[in-house]
Coordinates of C-alpha atoms in Angstrom, one line a residue:
M5 CA -35.6 3.5 -12.8
T6 CA -32.4 4.1 -10.7
S7 CA -32.2 5.5 -7.1
A8 CA -30.5 8.4 -8.5
T9 CA -33.4 9.5 -10.6
K10 CA -35.7 8.8 -7.8
T11 CA -34.1 11.1 -5.6
A12 CA -33.9 13.7 -8.3
G13 CA -37.5 13.7 -8.9
V14 CA -37.4 11.9 -12.4
G15 CA -40.8 10.2 -12.9
A16 CA -42.9 12.2 -10.6
P17 CA -45.4 14.7 -11.4
A18 CA -44.2 18.4 -12.1
R19 CA -44.5 20.6 -9.1
P20 CA -47.0 23.4 -9.2
G21 CA -45.5 26.2 -11.3
T22 CA -43.2 23.9 -13.4
A23 CA -44.0 22.6 -16.8
P24 CA -42.1 20.8 -19.6
G25 CA -39.9 23.2 -20.9
G26 CA -39.9 25.6 -18.2
G27 CA -36.5 27.3 -19.1
A28 CA -32.9 26.5 -18.9
L29 CA -32.6 26.5 -15.6
A30 CA -35.7 24.3 -14.7
G31 CA -35.1 21.9 -11.9
T32 CA -31.9 23.6 -10.4
G33 CA -33.3 23.7 -7.1
T34 CA -34.0 20.0 -6.9
L35 CA -30.4 18.9 -8.4
V36 CA -28.9 21.2 -5.8
R37 CA -30.7 19.3 -3.1
F38 CA -29.7 16.2 -4.9
A39 CA -26.2 17.3 -5.0
L40 CA -25.8 18.1 -1.5
R41 CA -27.3 14.7 -0.5
R42 CA -24.9 12.8 -2.5
D43 CA -22.0 14.7 -0.9
R44 CA -23.4 14.9 2.5
V45 CA -20.2 13.2 3.6
R46 CA -17.6 14.3 1.1
L47 CA -18.1 18.0 1.7
P48 CA -18.1 18.2 5.4
V49 CA -14.9 16.2 5.5
W50 CA -13.0 18.4 3.1
I51 CA -14.4 21.7 4.8
L52 CA -13.2 20.1 8.3
A53 CA -10.0 19.2 6.9
L54 CA -9.1 22.4 5.6
L55 CA -10.3 24.2 8.7
L56 CA -8.7 22.0 11.4
G57 CA -5.6 22.1 9.3
T58 CA -5.6 25.9 9.0
L59 CA -6.4 26.3 12.8
S60 CA -3.8 23.9 13.8
T61 CA -1.1 25.6 11.6
A62 CA -2.2 29.2 13.1
N63 CA -1.5 27.8 16.8
S64 CA 1.8 26.1 15.6
Y65 CA 3.2 29.4 14.3
A66 CA 2.1 31.3 17.3
E67 CA 4.1 28.9 19.3
L68 CA 7.3 28.2 17.1
Y69 CA 7.7 32.0 16.4
G70 CA 6.6 33.2 19.8
T71 CA 8.9 36.2 20.3
P72 CA 10.0 39.1 17.9
E73 CA 13.4 37.7 17.5
D74 CA 12.1 34.3 16.5
R75 CA 9.9 36.1 13.6
A76 CA 12.8 38.4 12.8
N77 CA 14.9 35.1 12.1
A78 CA 12.1 33.7 10.0
V79 CA 12.0 36.9 7.9
E80 CA 16.0 36.3 7.1
T81 CA 15.3 32.7 5.9
M82 CA 12.2 33.3 4.0
G83 CA 13.5 36.3 2.3
S84 CA 15.4 34.3 -0.3
P85 CA 14.1 33.6 -3.5
A86 CA 13.6 30.1 -2.6
G87 CA 11.9 31.0 0.2
L88 CA 9.7 33.3 -1.4
A89 CA 8.8 30.8 -4.0
M90 CA 7.5 28.2 -1.5
S91 CA 5.4 30.9 0.1
G92 CA 4.5 34.5 -1.1
P93 CA 5.3 38.0 -1.8
R94 CA 8.0 39.7 0.0
H95 CA 5.7 42.5 1.4
Y96 CA 4.5 40.1 4.2
L97 CA 7.9 40.3 5.5
D98 CA 7.6 44.1 6.5
D99 CA 5.3 43.1 9.6
Y100 CA 5.8 39.4 9.9
T101 CA 3.2 38.8 12.8
S102 CA 1.6 35.2 13.4
G103 CA -1.4 36.5 10.9
A104 CA 1.1 37.8 8.5
M105 CA 3.1 34.1 8.7
L106 CA -0.1 32.4 7.9
G107 CA -1.1 34.5 5.0
H108 CA 2.5 34.1 3.5
Q109 CA 3.0 30.7 4.1
M110 CA -0.2 29.0 4.1
L111 CA -2.6 31.1 1.7
G112 CA -1.1 30.0 -1.5
F113 CA -1.0 26.3 -0.4
T114 CA -4.5 26.1 0.8
A115 CA -5.7 27.8 -2.1
V116 CA -4.6 25.0 -4.2
L117 CA -6.6 22.4 -1.8
V118 CA -9.6 24.6 -2.2
G119 CA -9.5 24.6 -5.9
L120 CA -9.0 20.8 -5.9
M121 CA -12.2 20.7 -3.9
S122 CA -14.1 23.1 -6.1
V123 CA -12.8 21.3 -9.3
L124 CA -14.0 18.0 -8.0
V125 CA -17.4 19.0 -7.1
I126 CA -17.9 20.7 -10.6
T127 CA -16.8 17.6 -12.8
R128 CA -18.6 15.1 -10.5
H129 CA -21.9 17.0 -10.8
T130 CA -21.7 17.8 -14.6
R131 CA -19.2 15.7 -16.8
A132 CA -19.5 12.5 -15.1
E133 CA -23.3 12.8 -14.8
E134 CA -23.3 12.9 -18.6
E135 CA -20.5 10.3 -18.8
T136 CA -22.8 7.8 -17.0
G137 CA -26.0 8.7 -18.7
R138 CA -27.8 9.9 -15.7
A139 CA -27.8 13.7 -17.1
E140 CA -29.5 12.5 -20.3
L141 CA -31.8 10.9 -18.4
L142 CA -32.8 13.7 -16.5
R143 CA -32.9 16.4 -19.2
S144 CA -35.6 14.0 -20.9
T145 CA -38.1 15.5 -18.4
V146 CA -38.4 18.9 -17.0
V147 CA -34.9 19.7 -16.2
G148 CA -33.4 22.4 -18.3
R149 CA -30.4 22.4 -20.2
H150 CA -28.5 24.5 -17.8
A151 CA -29.6 22.9 -14.8
H152 CA -26.8 20.6 -13.9
L153 CA -24.1 23.2 -14.4
A154 CA -26.3 25.8 -12.4
A155 CA -26.5 23.4 -9.5
A156 CA -22.9 22.4 -9.5
L157 CA -21.8 25.9 -9.4
S158 CA -24.1 26.5 -6.6
V159 CA -23.0 23.6 -4.7
A160 CA -19.3 24.5 -5.2
A161 CA -20.2 28.3 -4.4
L162 CA -22.1 27.2 -1.1
A163 CA -19.1 25.0 -0.2
N164 CA -16.7 27.8 -0.5
L165 CA -18.6 30.2 1.4
V166 CA -19.3 27.9 4.2
L167 CA -15.5 27.2 4.4
G168 CA -14.6 30.9 4.3
L169 CA -17.0 31.7 6.9
L170 CA -15.7 28.9 9.3
L171 CA -12.1 30.1 8.7
A172 CA -13.0 33.8 9.5
L173 CA -14.9 32.6 12.8
G174 CA -12.5 29.8 13.6
L175 CA -9.2 32.3 13.1
G176 CA -11.0 35.3 14.7
G177 CA -11.7 33.5 18.0
L178 CA -8.2 31.9 18.6
G179 CA -7.0 34.9 20.3
I180 CA -3.5 34.9 18.6
D181 CA -1.7 38.2 18.4
G182 CA -1.9 39.6 15.0
V183 CA -4.7 37.4 14.1
D184 CA -7.5 40.0 14.3
A185 CA -11.3 39.6 13.2
G186 CA -11.1 41.9 10.3
G187 CA -7.9 40.1 8.7
S188 CA -9.7 36.7 9.4
L189 CA -12.9 37.7 7.5
L190 CA -10.7 38.7 4.3
Y191 CA -8.5 35.2 4.9
G192 CA -11.7 33.5 4.6
A193 CA -12.9 35.4 1.9
A194 CA -9.8 35.0 -0.1
H195 CA -10.1 31.1 0.1
A196 CA -13.7 31.4 -1.3
A197 CA -12.8 33.6 -4.1
A198 CA -10.0 31.4 -5.0
G199 CA -12.2 28.3 -4.9
L200 CA -15.0 30.1 -6.9
V201 CA -12.1 30.8 -9.6
F202 CA -11.4 27.2 -10.1
A203 CA -15.0 26.2 -9.8
G204 CA -15.5 28.4 -13.0
V205 CA -12.2 26.9 -14.6
A206 CA -13.7 23.5 -14.0
A207 CA -17.3 24.5 -15.4
V208 CA -15.3 25.5 -18.7
T209 CA -13.1 22.4 -18.9
A210 CA -16.1 19.8 -18.4
Q211 CA -17.3 21.4 -21.8
L212 CA -14.1 20.6 -23.5
T213 CA -13.8 17.0 -23.2
A214 CA -16.4 13.9 -23.2
H215 CA -14.5 12.5 -20.3
A216 CA -14.7 13.4 -16.6
R217 CA -11.2 12.5 -15.9
G218 CA -10.0 14.6 -19.0
A219 CA -12.0 17.6 -17.4
T220 CA -10.7 16.9 -14.2
G221 CA -7.0 16.7 -15.3
T222 CA -7.3 19.8 -17.6
A223 CA -8.6 21.9 -14.4
L224 CA -5.9 20.5 -12.4
A225 CA -3.6 21.6 -14.6
V226 CA -4.8 25.0 -14.7
I227 CA -4.4 24.9 -11.0
G228 CA -1.0 23.7 -11.3
A229 CA 0.0 26.7 -13.8
A230 CA -1.5 29.4 -11.4
Y231 CA 0.8 28.0 -8.6
V232 CA 3.9 27.9 -10.8
L233 CA 3.2 31.7 -11.9
R234 CA 2.6 32.9 -8.5
A235 CA 6.0 31.2 -7.3
A236 CA 7.9 32.3 -10.3
G237 CA 6.3 36.0 -9.8
D238 CA 7.1 36.0 -6.1
S239 CA 10.7 35.0 -6.3
G240 CA 11.5 37.6 -9.0
E241 CA 12.2 41.3 -8.4
S242 CA 9.1 42.7 -10.1
G243 CA 6.5 40.1 -9.1
A244 CA 4.8 40.6 -12.5
L245 CA 4.1 37.1 -13.1
S246 CA 2.1 36.7 -9.9
W247 CA -0.5 39.2 -11.3
L248 CA -1.4 36.6 -13.8
S249 CA -2.5 33.9 -11.3
P250 CA -5.7 33.9 -9.2
I251 CA -3.7 32.7 -6.4
G252 CA -1.2 35.5 -6.5
W253 CA -4.3 37.7 -6.4
A254 CA -5.4 36.3 -3.1
Q255 CA -2.1 36.5 -1.7
R256 CA -1.8 40.1 -2.7
T257 CA -4.7 41.1 -0.2
Y258 CA -1.6 41.2 2.0
V259 CA -4.3 39.7 4.9
Y260 CA -3.2 40.7 8.2
V261 CA -0.9 43.3 6.9
D262 CA -2.6 45.6 4.9
D263 CA -6.1 44.0 4.3
D264 CA -6.7 44.9 0.9
W265 CA -9.9 43.7 -0.5
W266 CA -9.8 44.9 -3.9
P267 CA -7.9 42.1 -5.4
L268 CA -10.6 39.6 -4.8
L269 CA -12.6 41.8 -7.2
L270 CA -10.4 40.2 -9.6
C271 CA -11.2 36.6 -8.6
L272 CA -14.8 37.3 -8.6
A273 CA -14.6 38.9 -12.2
L274 CA -12.6 36.0 -13.5
A275 CA -15.0 33.3 -11.9
A276 CA -18.1 35.1 -13.5
G277 CA -16.3 35.2 -16.8
C278 CA -15.4 31.4 -16.5
A279 CA -19.0 30.4 -15.5
A280 CA -20.6 32.4 -18.1
T281 CA -17.9 30.8 -20.7
G282 CA -18.9 27.5 -19.5
F283 CA -22.6 28.1 -19.9
A284 CA -22.2 29.4 -23.2
L285 CA -20.0 26.4 -24.5
S286 CA -22.6 24.0 -23.3
T287 CA -25.1 25.2 -25.6
R288 CA -22.5 24.2 -28.7
R289 CA -22.3 20.8 -27.8
D290 CA -24.5 17.7 -27.4
V291 CA -25.1 16.0 -24.1
G292 CA -22.6 13.4 -23.5
A293 CA -20.1 15.1 -26.1
G294 CA -17.4 17.7 -25.8
I295 CA -16.2 20.7 -27.6
R296 CA -13.2 19.2 -28.7
P297 CA -13.9 16.6 -31.2
Q298 CA -12.8 13.1 -30.5
K299 CA -9.8 11.7 -32.8
P300 CA -11.0 8.9 -34.8
G301 CA -9.3 5.6 -33.3
R302 CA -7.5 3.1 -35.2
P303 CA -9.1 0.6 -37.3
V304 CA -7.2 -2.1 -35.3
A305 CA -6.4 -1.9 -31.7
S306 CA -2.9 -2.3 -30.6
P307 CA -2.0 -5.6 -29.2
A308 CA -1.5 -4.1 -25.7
L309 CA -5.3 -3.2 -25.7
G310 CA -6.1 -7.0 -26.0
S311 CA -4.8 -7.2 -22.5
P312 CA -6.4 -6.3 -19.2
L313 CA -3.2 -4.6 -18.0
G314 CA -2.8 -3.1 -21.3
L315 CA -6.3 -1.4 -21.1
A316 CA -5.5 -0.5 -17.4
L317 CA -2.4 1.4 -18.4
R318 CA -4.4 3.4 -21.1
L319 CA -6.9 4.3 -18.6
H320 CA -4.5 5.4 -16.0
R321 CA -1.7 7.2 -18.4
G322 CA -3.1 10.7 -18.1
M323 CA -3.4 10.9 -14.2
L324 CA -0.1 8.9 -13.9
A325 CA 1.6 11.5 -16.2
G326 CA 0.1 14.5 -14.3
F327 CA 1.1 13.0 -11.1
G328 CA 4.5 12.1 -12.2
A329 CA 5.4 15.7 -13.7
G330 CA 3.8 17.5 -10.3
L331 CA 6.1 15.0 -7.9
F332 CA 9.1 16.0 -10.1
L333 CA 8.5 19.6 -9.6
M334 CA 7.8 19.3 -6.3
G335 CA 11.1 17.5 -5.5
A336 CA 12.6 19.9 -7.6
M337 CA 11.4 23.0 -5.5
Y338 CA 12.1 21.4 -2.1
G339 CA 15.8 20.4 -3.4
S340 CA 16.3 23.9 -4.5
I341 CA 16.4 25.1 -0.8
L342 CA 18.2 22.1 0.6
G343 CA 21.5 24.0 0.4
Q344 CA 19.8 26.7 2.6
A345 CA 17.9 24.3 5.1
E346 CA 20.3 24.7 7.9
D347 CA 20.3 28.5 8.0
M348 CA 16.6 28.5 7.4
L349 CA 15.9 26.2 10.6
K350 CA 18.8 26.8 12.9
D351 CA 16.9 29.3 15.1
I352 CA 13.5 27.6 15.4
D353 CA 13.9 25.4 18.3
Q354 CA 10.8 23.0 18.2
L355 CA 11.6 22.3 14.3
Q356 CA 15.3 21.5 15.6
E357 CA 13.8 19.0 18.1
A358 CA 11.9 17.6 15.6
L359 CA 14.7 17.0 13.0
E360 CA 16.9 15.8 15.8
R361 CA 14.6 12.9 16.8
I362 CA 14.6 11.9 12.8
G363 CA 18.6 11.5 13.3
G364 CA 21.2 12.0 10.6
T365 CA 24.5 13.7 10.5
G366 CA 23.2 17.1 9.6
I367 CA 20.0 19.2 9.4
A368 CA 19.9 19.0 5.6
E369 CA 19.7 15.3 5.9
A370 CA 17.1 15.3 8.7
F371 CA 15.1 18.1 6.6
A372 CA 15.3 15.9 3.4
S373 CA 13.8 12.9 5.4
M374 CA 10.7 15.0 6.8
V375 CA 10.3 16.1 3.0
M376 CA 10.0 12.6 1.9
V377 CA 6.9 11.8 4.0
V378 CA 5.3 14.8 2.1
V379 CA 6.4 13.4 -0.9
A380 CA 5.2 10.0 -0.2
V381 CA 1.9 11.3 1.1
V382 CA 1.3 13.1 -2.4
A383 CA 2.3 9.6 -4.4
A384 CA -0.3 7.8 -1.9
V385 CA -3.2 10.1 -3.3
Y386 CA -2.4 8.9 -6.8
V387 CA -2.4 5.3 -5.8
V388 CA -5.7 5.6 -3.9
M389 CA -7.4 7.3 -6.9
A390 CA -5.7 4.7 -9.1
A391 CA -6.8 1.6 -6.9
L392 CA -10.0 2.9 -6.7
R393 CA -10.7 3.2 -10.5
A394 CA -11.8 -0.3 -10.6
R395 CA -14.9 0.8 -8.4
A396 CA -15.5 3.7 -10.8
E397 CA -15.5 1.3 -13.8
E398 CA -17.9 -1.0 -11.8
T399 CA -20.5 1.6 -10.8
A400 CA -20.2 3.0 -14.4
G401 CA -21.1 0.0 -15.9
R402 CA -18.2 -0.8 -17.8
A403 CA -16.6 -3.7 -15.9
E404 CA -19.6 -5.7 -16.6
P405 CA -19.3 -6.2 -20.4
L406 CA -15.5 -7.1 -19.8
L407 CA -16.4 -9.7 -17.0
A408 CA -18.9 -11.2 -19.4
T409 CA -16.1 -12.4 -21.7
G410 CA -13.6 -14.8 -20.5
L411 CA -11.7 -12.3 -18.3
S412 CA -12.0 -12.9 -14.8
R413 CA -12.5 -10.5 -12.0
G414 CA -9.1 -11.1 -10.5
R415 CA -7.3 -10.5 -13.7
W416 CA -9.6 -7.2 -14.3
A417 CA -9.4 -5.6 -10.8
G418 CA -5.6 -7.0 -10.6
S419 CA -4.6 -4.8 -13.5
H420 CA -5.8 -1.7 -11.9
L421 CA -4.0 -2.6 -8.8
A422 CA -0.8 -3.5 -10.6
V423 CA -0.8 0.0 -12.4
A424 CA -1.4 1.5 -9.1
M425 CA 1.3 -0.2 -7.5
G426 CA 3.8 0.1 -10.3
G427 CA 2.8 3.9 -11.1
G428 CA 3.1 4.8 -7.4
T429 CA 6.7 3.5 -7.3
L430 CA 7.2 5.3 -10.7
A431 CA 5.9 8.7 -9.0
L432 CA 8.4 8.3 -6.2
L433 CA 11.3 7.9 -8.5
V434 CA 10.7 10.8 -10.5
A435 CA 10.2 12.6 -7.2
G436 CA 13.4 11.4 -5.9
L437 CA 15.3 12.4 -9.1
G438 CA 14.0 16.1 -9.1
F439 CA 14.8 16.0 -5.5
G440 CA 18.2 14.7 -5.8
I441 CA 19.1 16.8 -9.1
A442 CA 18.0 20.2 -7.4
G443 CA 19.5 19.2 -3.9
A444 CA 22.7 18.4 -5.7
A445 CA 22.9 21.6 -7.5
S446 CA 21.9 23.2 -4.3
T447 CA 24.5 21.7 -2.1
G448 CA 27.1 21.0 -4.6
D449 CA 27.1 17.3 -3.7
G450 CA 26.3 15.0 -6.3
V451 CA 25.9 11.9 -4.2
L452 CA 22.6 13.3 -3.1
V453 CA 21.0 12.2 -6.3
P454 CA 21.1 8.5 -6.0
R455 CA 20.7 8.7 -2.1
L456 CA 17.4 10.8 -2.5
V457 CA 16.3 8.6 -5.2
G458 CA 16.7 5.8 -2.7
A459 CA 15.2 7.7 0.0
A460 CA 12.3 8.1 -2.1
L461 CA 11.7 4.8 -3.2
A462 CA 12.1 3.2 0.5
Y463 CA 8.2 4.4 0.5
A464 CA 7.2 2.1 -2.1
P465 CA 6.2 -0.9 0.1
A466 CA 4.3 1.6 2.3
L467 CA 2.3 2.5 -0.9
W468 CA 1.8 -1.0 -1.7
V469 CA 0.0 -1.5 1.7
T470 CA -2.1 1.6 0.8
V471 CA -3.3 -0.2 -2.5
G472 CA -3.9 -3.3 -0.6
V473 CA -6.1 -1.4 1.9
A474 CA -8.3 0.0 -1.0
A475 CA -8.1 -3.5 -2.5
V476 CA -10.0 -5.0 0.8
L477 CA -12.6 -2.2 1.1
F478 CA -13.1 -2.4 -2.7
G479 CA -13.4 -6.3 -2.5
W480 CA -15.5 -6.8 0.5
F481 CA -17.0 -3.2 1.7
P482 CA -17.5 -1.6 -1.9
R483 CA -19.7 1.4 -0.7
A484 CA -16.9 2.0 2.0
S485 CA -14.1 2.2 -0.6
A486 CA -13.6 6.1 0.0
A487 CA -12.4 5.1 3.5
A488 CA -9.2 4.1 1.6
W489 CA -8.2 8.2 1.8
I490 CA -7.9 8.0 5.6
V491 CA -4.5 6.2 4.8
P492 CA -2.9 9.1 3.2
V493 CA -4.4 11.8 5.3
Y494 CA -3.4 10.1 8.3
A495 CA 0.0 9.6 7.2
F496 CA 0.3 13.3 6.6
V497 CA -1.0 14.3 10.0
V498 CA 1.0 11.9 12.0
G499 CA 4.0 11.5 10.1
Y500 CA 4.6 15.3 9.3
L501 CA 2.8 17.3 11.8
G502 CA 3.3 14.6 14.3
Q503 CA 7.0 15.3 14.2
I504 CA 6.6 19.0 15.0
L505 CA 3.8 18.8 17.2
R506 CA 5.2 15.9 19.1
F507 CA 2.8 13.2 18.7
P508 CA 3.1 9.7 20.7
G509 CA 5.3 7.3 18.9
W510 CA 2.3 4.5 18.9
M511 CA 0.0 6.9 16.5
N512 CA 3.1 7.0 14.0
D513 CA 3.1 3.1 14.1
L514 CA -0.4 2.9 13.2
S515 CA 0.6 4.4 9.8
P516 CA 2.4 2.2 7.2
F517 CA 4.6 5.1 6.2
G518 CA 5.5 5.2 9.8
H519 CA 7.4 2.0 9.6
V520 CA 9.9 3.0 6.6
P521 CA 13.3 4.0 7.5
R522 CA 13.7 7.8 7.4
L523 CA 16.4 7.8 4.7
P524 CA 18.7 9.6 4.1
A525 CA 19.0 10.7 7.9
A526 CA 18.7 6.8 9.3
D527 CA 20.1 3.5 8.2
L528 CA 18.4 1.2 5.6
D529 CA 16.7 -1.4 7.5
W530 CA 15.3 -4.0 5.2
T531 CA 13.3 -5.8 7.8
P532 CA 10.0 -3.4 7.8
L533 CA 10.2 -3.2 4.2
L534 CA 10.1 -6.6 3.6
V535 CA 7.1 -7.1 6.2
L536 CA 5.3 -4.1 4.4
T537 CA 5.6 -6.0 1.1
L538 CA 3.9 -9.1 2.6
V539 CA 1.3 -7.1 4.4
A540 CA 0.4 -5.4 1.1
A541 CA 0.4 -9.0 -0.7
G542 CA -1.9 -10.3 1.7
L543 CA -4.3 -7.6 1.6
V544 CA -4.2 -7.5 -2.2
W545 CA -5.0 -11.0 -2.3
L546 CA -7.7 -10.6 0.4
G547 CA -9.0 -8.0 -1.4
L548 CA -9.5 -10.0 -4.9
A549 CA -10.9 -12.9 -2.9
G550 CA -13.9 -10.8 -1.5
L551 CA -14.6 -9.5 -5.2
R552 CA -14.9 -13.0 -6.2
R553 CA -17.5 -13.4 -3.9
R554 CA -19.9 -10.6 -4.1
D555 CA -22.1 -9.4 -7.0
L556 CA -21.2 -6.5 -9.1
E557 CA -22.9 -3.0 -8.3
T558 CA -24.0 -0.9 -11.3
K559 CA -25.8 2.4 -10.6

């Protein structure tokens, strides 16, 4: 009996009042406790990261835009269609206090992150449990057919409510002018409501496909579509498209401006409808199967699938395509405002100082260099997920049959690491291409296309080092593999926010991304790139050496 089933109470006598066949929700409470124990590290990290990021941003807005003149200048720059697409609806600009800035510029962005947290919680405790076979084992006992989904939704709802409450208390206690207690409560509630919507979306997508990564990818595509609809609507005259997006509903509470609560009713209604649909669909399929029928495979596999690299490419292609498309759009969105960068930032002294420290011949170049850090961090999120795929294959028991053949551990794990490194480089390429094309159209300077593509690719060695860190953790400390996420999180905090908040230089040196030349503002220096490449090669070799010396772990 596995540790997972022991924790859930499988094999133990039924509790008083609980009998076999005790209903579709039997065992939900036990599964909720089990899920909370499994996520005792993940959820607090998510919640604290979102909370601290929001509080630090609120303080930064209060410092950067401390006078009415500063806020008036911000209204002029954020009032353009590109500025509204990147932030939120125009009505916030009517009374642009520090609180209105937070709702205008941060609510839509953090709603995406809250949605991501909710999606991962749902798929982890529903579809992933079925894919590994644990759900079938549990449902052979006194666990009801709806218990897994009900428990997952309960955990996601609890996480969102705790986050909303902490945001309300934290923002209300900052004492910033324009950030009052009532608006802070609404701000937290808007995040919780958006998270519940995307938890409901994940409850539906988890029924459609037989694979956790497919369910996650489909739900993330819905989040992306919601953000795009919001951006398109806010940049237009009527804003009608924003009313098709739950992110748009959250922003139309006009927190710290009008404090309208009623749009959250739309979020709650959609969340309840999606959850009910998820429960209904779950009764129309078998455990481990999806509503969407799987296509029959080819009688003979393609030659590419006969190699470990070909198999790894097949497993990673969906996630790579999703990140590639997202980074291209992200680069294009930033590129579309590159021509207005100087007007947008000219009156913000603290940002001006940060851009001056980066260098370059103009604000547009320095701004592009700062944006490249964000692009590289998003690409680092992909490479961490791809590099840790080998760990997921190991714990799910799919690696052991492969390694029972003539396939070596080094070739098997190396194929996943190679796809992570190559895919991350490709993601940087398409992001730089989108940034360059849109930037050239915005500024009328066609030379920006190759320059911005080169600036993006300069971060490839830093991505390879990130893969190397994940490889070392996977090879020598497999249970601590999730610590690889520290690399992109630290890189964002220090490389992007640190430029604005004036972190000491030694903190930037601790990140591999801090050693990359800040192109296109800085001159190209090959030495740090070559050193990073050698470090990445050494880390990958060390990680594979550790994998050869340890036992496989199968849950």
